mmCIF file of C-alpha atoms in Angstrom:
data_model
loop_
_atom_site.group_PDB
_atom_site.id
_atom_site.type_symbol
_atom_site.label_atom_id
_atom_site.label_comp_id
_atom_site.label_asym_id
_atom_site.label_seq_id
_atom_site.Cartn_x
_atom_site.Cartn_y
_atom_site.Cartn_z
ATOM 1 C CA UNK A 1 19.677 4.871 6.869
ATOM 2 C CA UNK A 2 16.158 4.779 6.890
ATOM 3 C CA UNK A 3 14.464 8.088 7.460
ATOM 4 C CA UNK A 4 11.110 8.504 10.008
ATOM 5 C CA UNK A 5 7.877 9.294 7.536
ATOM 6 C CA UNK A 6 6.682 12.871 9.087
ATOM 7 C CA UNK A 7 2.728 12.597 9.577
ATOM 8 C CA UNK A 8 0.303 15.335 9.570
ATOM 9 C CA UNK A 9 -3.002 16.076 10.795
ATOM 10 C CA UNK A 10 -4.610 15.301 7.763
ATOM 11 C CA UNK A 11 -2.815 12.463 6.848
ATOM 12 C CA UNK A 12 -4.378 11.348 10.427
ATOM 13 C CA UNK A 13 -7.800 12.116 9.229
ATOM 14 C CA UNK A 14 -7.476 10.845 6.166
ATOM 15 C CA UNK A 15 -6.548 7.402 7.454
ATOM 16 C CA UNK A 16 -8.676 7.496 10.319
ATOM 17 C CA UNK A 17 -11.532 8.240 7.514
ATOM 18 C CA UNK A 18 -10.177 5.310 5.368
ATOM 19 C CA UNK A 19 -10.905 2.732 7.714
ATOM 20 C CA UNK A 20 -14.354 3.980 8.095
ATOM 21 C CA UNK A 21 -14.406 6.532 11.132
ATOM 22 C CA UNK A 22 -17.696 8.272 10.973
ATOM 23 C CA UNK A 23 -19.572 11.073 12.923
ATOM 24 C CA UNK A 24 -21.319 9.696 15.976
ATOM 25 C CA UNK A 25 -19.468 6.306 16.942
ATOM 26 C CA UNK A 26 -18.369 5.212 20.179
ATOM 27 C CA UNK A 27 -14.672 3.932 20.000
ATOM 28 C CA UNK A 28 -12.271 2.398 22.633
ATOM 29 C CA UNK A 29 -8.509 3.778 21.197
ATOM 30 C CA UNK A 30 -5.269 1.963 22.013
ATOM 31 C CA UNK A 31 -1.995 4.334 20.356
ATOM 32 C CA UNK A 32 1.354 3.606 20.224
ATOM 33 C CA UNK A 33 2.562 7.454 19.225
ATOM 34 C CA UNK A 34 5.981 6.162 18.554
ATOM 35 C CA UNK A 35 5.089 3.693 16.214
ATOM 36 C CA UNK A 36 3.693 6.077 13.819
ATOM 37 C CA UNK A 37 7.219 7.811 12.939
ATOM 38 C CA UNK A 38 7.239 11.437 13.475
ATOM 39 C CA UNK A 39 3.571 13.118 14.286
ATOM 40 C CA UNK A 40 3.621 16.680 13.997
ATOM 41 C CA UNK A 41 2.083 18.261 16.960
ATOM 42 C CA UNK A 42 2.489 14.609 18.668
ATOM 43 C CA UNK A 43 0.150 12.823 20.991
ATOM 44 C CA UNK A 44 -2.374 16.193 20.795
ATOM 45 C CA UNK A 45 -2.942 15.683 16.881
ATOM 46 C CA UNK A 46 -3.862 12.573 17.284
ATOM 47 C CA UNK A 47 -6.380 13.135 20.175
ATOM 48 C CA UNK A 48 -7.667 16.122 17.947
ATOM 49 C CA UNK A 49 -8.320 13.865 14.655
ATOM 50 C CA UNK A 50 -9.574 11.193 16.740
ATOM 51 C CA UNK A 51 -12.633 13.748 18.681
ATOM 52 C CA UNK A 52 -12.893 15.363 15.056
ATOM 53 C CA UNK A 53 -13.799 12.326 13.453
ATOM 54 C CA UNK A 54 -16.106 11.151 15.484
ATOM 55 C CA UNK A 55 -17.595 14.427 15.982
ATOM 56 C CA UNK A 56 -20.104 15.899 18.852
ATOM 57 C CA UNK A 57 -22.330 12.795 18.685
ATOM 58 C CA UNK A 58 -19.328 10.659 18.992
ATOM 59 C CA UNK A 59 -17.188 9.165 21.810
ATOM 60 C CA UNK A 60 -13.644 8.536 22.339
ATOM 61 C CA UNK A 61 -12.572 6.465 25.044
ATOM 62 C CA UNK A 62 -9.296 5.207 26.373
ATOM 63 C CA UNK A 63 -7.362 2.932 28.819
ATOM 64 C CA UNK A 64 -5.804 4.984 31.488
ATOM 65 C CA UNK A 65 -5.113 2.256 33.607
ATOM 66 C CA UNK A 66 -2.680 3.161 36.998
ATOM 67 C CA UNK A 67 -1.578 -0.052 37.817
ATOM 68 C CA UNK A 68 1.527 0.432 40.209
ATOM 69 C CA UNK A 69 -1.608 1.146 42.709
ATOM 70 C CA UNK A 70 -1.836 -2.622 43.239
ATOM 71 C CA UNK A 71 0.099 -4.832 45.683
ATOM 72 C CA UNK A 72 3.860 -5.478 45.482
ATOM 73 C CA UNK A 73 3.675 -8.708 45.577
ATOM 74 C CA UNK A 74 1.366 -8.632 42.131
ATOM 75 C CA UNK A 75 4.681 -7.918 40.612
ATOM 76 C CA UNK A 76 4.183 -4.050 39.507
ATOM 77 C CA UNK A 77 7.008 -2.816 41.917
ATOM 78 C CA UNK A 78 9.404 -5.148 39.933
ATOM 79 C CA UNK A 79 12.753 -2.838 40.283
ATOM 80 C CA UNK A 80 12.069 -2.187 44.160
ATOM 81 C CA UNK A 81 13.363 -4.992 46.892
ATOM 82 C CA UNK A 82 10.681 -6.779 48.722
ATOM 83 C CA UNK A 83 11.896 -5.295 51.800
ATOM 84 C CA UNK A 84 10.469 -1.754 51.118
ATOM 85 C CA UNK A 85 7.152 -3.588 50.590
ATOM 86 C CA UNK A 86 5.659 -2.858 53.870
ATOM 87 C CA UNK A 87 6.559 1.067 53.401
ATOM 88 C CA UNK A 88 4.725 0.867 49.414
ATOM 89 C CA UNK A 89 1.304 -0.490 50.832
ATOM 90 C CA UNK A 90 1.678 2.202 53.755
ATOM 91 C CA UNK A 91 2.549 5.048 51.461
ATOM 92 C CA UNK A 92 1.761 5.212 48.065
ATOM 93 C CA UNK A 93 -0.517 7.649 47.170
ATOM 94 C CA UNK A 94 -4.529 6.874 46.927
ATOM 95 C CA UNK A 95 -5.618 7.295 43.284
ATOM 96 C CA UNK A 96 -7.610 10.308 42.417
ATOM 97 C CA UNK A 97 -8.627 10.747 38.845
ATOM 98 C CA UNK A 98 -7.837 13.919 38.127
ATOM 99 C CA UNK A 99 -4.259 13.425 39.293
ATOM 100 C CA UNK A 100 -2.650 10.091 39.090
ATOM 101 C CA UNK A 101 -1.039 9.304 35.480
ATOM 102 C CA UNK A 102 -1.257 6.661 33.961
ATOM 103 C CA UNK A 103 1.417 3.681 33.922
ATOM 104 C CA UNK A 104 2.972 2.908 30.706
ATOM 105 C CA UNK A 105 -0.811 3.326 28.859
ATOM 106 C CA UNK A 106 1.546 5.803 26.229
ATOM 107 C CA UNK A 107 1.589 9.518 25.468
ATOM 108 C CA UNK A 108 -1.504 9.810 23.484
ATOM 109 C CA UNK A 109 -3.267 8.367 26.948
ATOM 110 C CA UNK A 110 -1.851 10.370 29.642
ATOM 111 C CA UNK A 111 -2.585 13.621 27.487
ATOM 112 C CA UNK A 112 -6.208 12.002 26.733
ATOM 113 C CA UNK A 113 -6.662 11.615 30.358
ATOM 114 C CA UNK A 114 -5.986 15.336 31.052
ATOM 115 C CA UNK A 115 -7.866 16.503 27.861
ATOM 116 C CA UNK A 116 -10.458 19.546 29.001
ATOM 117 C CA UNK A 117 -14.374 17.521 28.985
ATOM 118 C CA UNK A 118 -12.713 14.086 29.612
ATOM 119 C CA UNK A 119 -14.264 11.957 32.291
ATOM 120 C CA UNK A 120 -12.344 9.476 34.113
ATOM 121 C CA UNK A 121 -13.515 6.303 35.649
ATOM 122 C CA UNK A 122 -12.589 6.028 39.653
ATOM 123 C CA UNK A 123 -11.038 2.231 39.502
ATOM 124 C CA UNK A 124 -7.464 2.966 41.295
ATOM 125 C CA UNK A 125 -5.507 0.358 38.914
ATOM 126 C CA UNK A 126 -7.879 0.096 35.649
ATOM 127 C CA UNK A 127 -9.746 3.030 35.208
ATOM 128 C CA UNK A 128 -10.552 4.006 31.922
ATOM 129 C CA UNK A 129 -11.392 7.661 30.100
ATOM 130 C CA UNK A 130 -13.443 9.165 27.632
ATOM 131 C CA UNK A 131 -15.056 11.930 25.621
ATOM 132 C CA UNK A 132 -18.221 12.693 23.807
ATOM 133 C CA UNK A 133 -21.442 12.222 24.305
ATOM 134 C CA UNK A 134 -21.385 8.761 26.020
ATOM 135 C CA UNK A 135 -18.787 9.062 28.321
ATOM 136 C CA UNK A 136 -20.632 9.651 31.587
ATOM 137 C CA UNK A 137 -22.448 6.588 30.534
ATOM 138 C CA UNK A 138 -18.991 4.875 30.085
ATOM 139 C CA UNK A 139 -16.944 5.607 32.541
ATOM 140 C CA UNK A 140 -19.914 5.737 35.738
ATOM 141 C CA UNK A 141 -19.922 3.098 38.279
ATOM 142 C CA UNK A 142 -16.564 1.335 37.567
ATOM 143 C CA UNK A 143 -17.057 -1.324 40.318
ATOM 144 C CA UNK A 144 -13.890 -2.308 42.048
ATOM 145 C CA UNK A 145 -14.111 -6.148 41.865
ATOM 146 C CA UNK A 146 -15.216 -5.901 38.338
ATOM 147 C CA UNK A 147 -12.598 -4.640 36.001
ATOM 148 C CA UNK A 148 -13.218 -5.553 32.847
ATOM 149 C CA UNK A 149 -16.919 -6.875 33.240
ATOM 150 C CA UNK A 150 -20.449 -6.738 32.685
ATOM 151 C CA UNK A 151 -20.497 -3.333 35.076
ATOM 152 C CA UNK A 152 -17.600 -2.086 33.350
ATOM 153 C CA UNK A 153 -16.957 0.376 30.553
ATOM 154 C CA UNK A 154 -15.904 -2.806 28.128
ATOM 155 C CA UNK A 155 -19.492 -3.982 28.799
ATOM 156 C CA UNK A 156 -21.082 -0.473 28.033
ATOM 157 C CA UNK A 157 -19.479 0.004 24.900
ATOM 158 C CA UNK A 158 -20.482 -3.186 23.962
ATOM 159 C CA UNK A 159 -24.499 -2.701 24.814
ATOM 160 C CA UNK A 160 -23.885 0.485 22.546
ATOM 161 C CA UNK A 161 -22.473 -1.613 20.287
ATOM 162 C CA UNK A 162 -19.095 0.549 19.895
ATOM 163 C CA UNK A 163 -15.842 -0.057 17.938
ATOM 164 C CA UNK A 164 -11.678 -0.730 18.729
ATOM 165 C CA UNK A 165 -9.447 1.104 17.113
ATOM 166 C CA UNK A 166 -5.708 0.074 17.572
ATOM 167 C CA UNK A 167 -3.484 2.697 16.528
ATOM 168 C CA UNK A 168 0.271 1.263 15.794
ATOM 169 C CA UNK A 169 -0.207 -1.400 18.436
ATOM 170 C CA UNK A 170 -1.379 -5.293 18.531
ATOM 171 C CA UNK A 171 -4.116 -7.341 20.161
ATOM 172 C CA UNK A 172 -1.702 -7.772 23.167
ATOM 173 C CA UNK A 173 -2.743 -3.966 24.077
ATOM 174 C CA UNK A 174 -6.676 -4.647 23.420
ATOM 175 C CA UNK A 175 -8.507 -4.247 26.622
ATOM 176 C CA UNK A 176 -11.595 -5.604 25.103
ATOM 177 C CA UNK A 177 -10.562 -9.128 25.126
ATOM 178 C CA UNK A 178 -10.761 -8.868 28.842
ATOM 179 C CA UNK A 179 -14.389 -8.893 28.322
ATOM 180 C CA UNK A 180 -13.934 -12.228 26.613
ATOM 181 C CA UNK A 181 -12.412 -13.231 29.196
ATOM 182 C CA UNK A 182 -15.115 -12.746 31.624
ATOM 183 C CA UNK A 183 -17.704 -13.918 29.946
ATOM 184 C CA UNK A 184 -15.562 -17.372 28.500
ATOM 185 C CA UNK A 185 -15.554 -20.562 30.552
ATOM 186 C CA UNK A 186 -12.715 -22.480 30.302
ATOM 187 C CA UNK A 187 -10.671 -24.550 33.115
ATOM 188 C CA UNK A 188 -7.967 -22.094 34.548
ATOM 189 C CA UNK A 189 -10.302 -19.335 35.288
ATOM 190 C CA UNK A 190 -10.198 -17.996 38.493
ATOM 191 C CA UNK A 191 -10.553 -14.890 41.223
ATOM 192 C CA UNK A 192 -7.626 -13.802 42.885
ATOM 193 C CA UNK A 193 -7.067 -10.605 45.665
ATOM 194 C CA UNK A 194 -5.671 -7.232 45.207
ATOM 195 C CA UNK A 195 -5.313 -4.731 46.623
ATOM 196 C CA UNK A 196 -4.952 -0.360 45.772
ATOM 197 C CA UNK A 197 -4.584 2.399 47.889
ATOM 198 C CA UNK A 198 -8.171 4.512 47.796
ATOM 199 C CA UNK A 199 -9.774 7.385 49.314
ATOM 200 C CA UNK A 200 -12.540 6.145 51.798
ATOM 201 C CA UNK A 201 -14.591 8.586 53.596
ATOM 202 C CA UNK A 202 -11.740 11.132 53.120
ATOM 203 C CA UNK A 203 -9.472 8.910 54.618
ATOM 204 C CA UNK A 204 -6.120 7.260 52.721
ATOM 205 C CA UNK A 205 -6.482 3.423 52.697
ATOM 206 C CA UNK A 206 -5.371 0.458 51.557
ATOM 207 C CA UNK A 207 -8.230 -1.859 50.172
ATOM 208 C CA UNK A 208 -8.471 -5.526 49.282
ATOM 209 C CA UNK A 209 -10.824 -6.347 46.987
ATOM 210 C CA UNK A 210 -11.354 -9.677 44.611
ATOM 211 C CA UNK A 211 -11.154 -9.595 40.730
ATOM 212 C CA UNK A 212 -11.094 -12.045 37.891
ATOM 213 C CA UNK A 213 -7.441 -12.769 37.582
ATOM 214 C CA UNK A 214 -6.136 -10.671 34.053
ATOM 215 C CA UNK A 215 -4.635 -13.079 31.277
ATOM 216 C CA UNK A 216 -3.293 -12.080 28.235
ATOM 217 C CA UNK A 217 -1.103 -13.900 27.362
ATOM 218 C CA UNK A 218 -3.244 -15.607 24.300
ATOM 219 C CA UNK A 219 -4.308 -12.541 22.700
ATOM 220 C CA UNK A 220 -2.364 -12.290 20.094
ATOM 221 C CA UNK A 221 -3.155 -15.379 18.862
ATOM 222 C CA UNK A 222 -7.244 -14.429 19.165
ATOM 223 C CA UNK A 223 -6.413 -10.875 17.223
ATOM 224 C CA UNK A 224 -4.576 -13.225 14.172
ATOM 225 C CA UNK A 225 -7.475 -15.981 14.339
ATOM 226 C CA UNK A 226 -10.114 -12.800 14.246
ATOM 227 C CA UNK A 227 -8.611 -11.081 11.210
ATOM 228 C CA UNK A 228 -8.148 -14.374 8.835
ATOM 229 C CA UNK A 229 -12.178 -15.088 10.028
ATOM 230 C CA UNK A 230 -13.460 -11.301 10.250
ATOM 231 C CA UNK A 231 -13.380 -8.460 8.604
ATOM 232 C CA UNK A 232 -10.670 -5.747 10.699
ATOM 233 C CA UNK A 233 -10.366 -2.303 8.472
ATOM 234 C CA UNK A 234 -7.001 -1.532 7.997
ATOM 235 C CA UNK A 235 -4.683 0.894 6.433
ATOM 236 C CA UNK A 236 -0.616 2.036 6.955
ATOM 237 C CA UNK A 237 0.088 5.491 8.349
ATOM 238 C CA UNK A 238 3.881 6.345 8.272
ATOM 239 C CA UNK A 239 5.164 3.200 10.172
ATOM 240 C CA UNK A 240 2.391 2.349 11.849
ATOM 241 C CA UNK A 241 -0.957 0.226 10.834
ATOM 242 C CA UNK A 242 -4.396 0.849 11.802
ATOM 243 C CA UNK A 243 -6.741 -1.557 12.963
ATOM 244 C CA UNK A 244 -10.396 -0.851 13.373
ATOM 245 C CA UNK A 245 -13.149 -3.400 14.122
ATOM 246 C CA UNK A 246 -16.414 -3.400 15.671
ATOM 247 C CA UNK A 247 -16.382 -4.618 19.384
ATOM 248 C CA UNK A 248 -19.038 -7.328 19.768
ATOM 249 C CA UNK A 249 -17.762 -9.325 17.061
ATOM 250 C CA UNK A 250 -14.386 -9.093 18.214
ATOM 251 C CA UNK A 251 -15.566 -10.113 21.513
ATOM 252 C CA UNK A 252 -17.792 -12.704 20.638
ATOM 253 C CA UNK A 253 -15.055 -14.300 18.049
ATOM 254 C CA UNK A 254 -13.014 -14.337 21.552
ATOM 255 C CA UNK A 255 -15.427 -15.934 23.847
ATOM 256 C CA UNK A 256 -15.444 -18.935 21.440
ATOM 257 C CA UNK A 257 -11.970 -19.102 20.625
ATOM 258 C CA UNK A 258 -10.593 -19.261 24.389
ATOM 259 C CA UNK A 259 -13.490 -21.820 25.343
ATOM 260 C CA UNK A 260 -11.886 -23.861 22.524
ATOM 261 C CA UNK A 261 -8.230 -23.468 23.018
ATOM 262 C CA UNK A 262 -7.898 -21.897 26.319
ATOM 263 C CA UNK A 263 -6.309 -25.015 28.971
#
């Protein structure tokens, strides 16, 4: 039987410092806590070697996406019959940042998005959080109808030219493709409605809004294309592996790749 490694916090900085975290970057994290094996001190070690490492001129930021606020019939209500539909859309609760959790974003995310100094971005399905010195800059002005794009916090930590840093999961968890996906052309793009219940003017309601339909399906494939053309930092830590890249390339390896293989 296979025993689970047992990871301190310096083993975290160590690795973190291995793949070249430094003092004063801006980096989007995706973690997968159970991947690692067993973290001593759990999701809060993690957050705490992450803001260490990037220090007070730094910036951590991560997905903290709610996304059972959207319509039933987007499939997020899965396990419920479509006959309580009606009741969902009438009921569930509008999102408020400093309340909703997150939806199956992990551990490390939901304590992130609770984290004393974090800011939180107010889209009520996608909204995003960080800490440091750029995260008002990050997280302000999350329009509704534009997720993951050029008003969004993928976009501003690409115009601060900012890094990824996947922690023990794959490419199919990297928001930042999303931004590819915005700014690629390719034949089955397309809008589609949503809708999330929202606070407006004090009052509960339920909005419809339009966004660039959300397709990962591919990205997988673009995270194994990027890393036998560019250079992703990498190292093992306990059962896990760490991945850490610089944004823009990433992004603009992605545009390319899904205007050339994307039907």
């Amino acid at each position: 039987m296979n025993e689970r490694p047992i990871i301190l916090k310096q083993d975290l900085l160590e690795g973190l410092q291995s793949i070249g975290i430094e003092k004063g970057q801006s980096i989007m994290v995706h973690t997968s806590l159970s991947s690692f094996g067993y973290v001593c001190g759990g999701a809060q070690v993690i957050i705490e070697a992450l803001l260490e490492g990037v220090g007070e001129e730094g910036t951590i930021m991560m997905p903290t996406q709610s996304w059972k606020n959207l319509d039933p019939s987007y499939g997020v209500h899965w396990e419920e019959p479509e006959k309580w539909w009606p009741l969902i859309r009438e009921h569930w609760p509008a999102y408020d940042k400093d309340i909703t959790p997150t939806n199956t974003m992990g551990a490390v995310a939901e304590m992130f998005r609770k984290w004393p100094g974090t800011l939180r971005s107010d889209h009520p399905a996608r909204s995003v959080a960080a800490y440091g010195k750029n995260a008002k800059y990050l997280v302000s002005q999350h329009d509704l109808s534009d997720i993951f794009g050029e008003t969004s916090p993928l976009a501003k930590l690409y115009e601060i030219d900012g890094y990824v840093l996947l922690l023990g999961t794959g490419y199919d968890k990297n928001t930042s493709l999303h931004l590819a996906d915005v700014r690629a052309n390719y034949p089955s793009k397309h809008m589609e409605e949503n809708s999330s219940a929202m606070m407006v003017n004090g009052k509960r309601e339920w909005v419809t809004y339009s966004t660039l339909y959300v397709d990962g399906e591919d990205f997988e494939e673009i995270g194994k294309a990027f890393e036998e053309t560019m250079t992703v930092n990498k190292v093992s830590l306990g059962n896990a592996q760490l991945r850490f890249m610089k944004q823009r390339e990433l992004v603009d390896f992605a545009i390319e790749w899904i205007e050339q293989y994307r039907k």
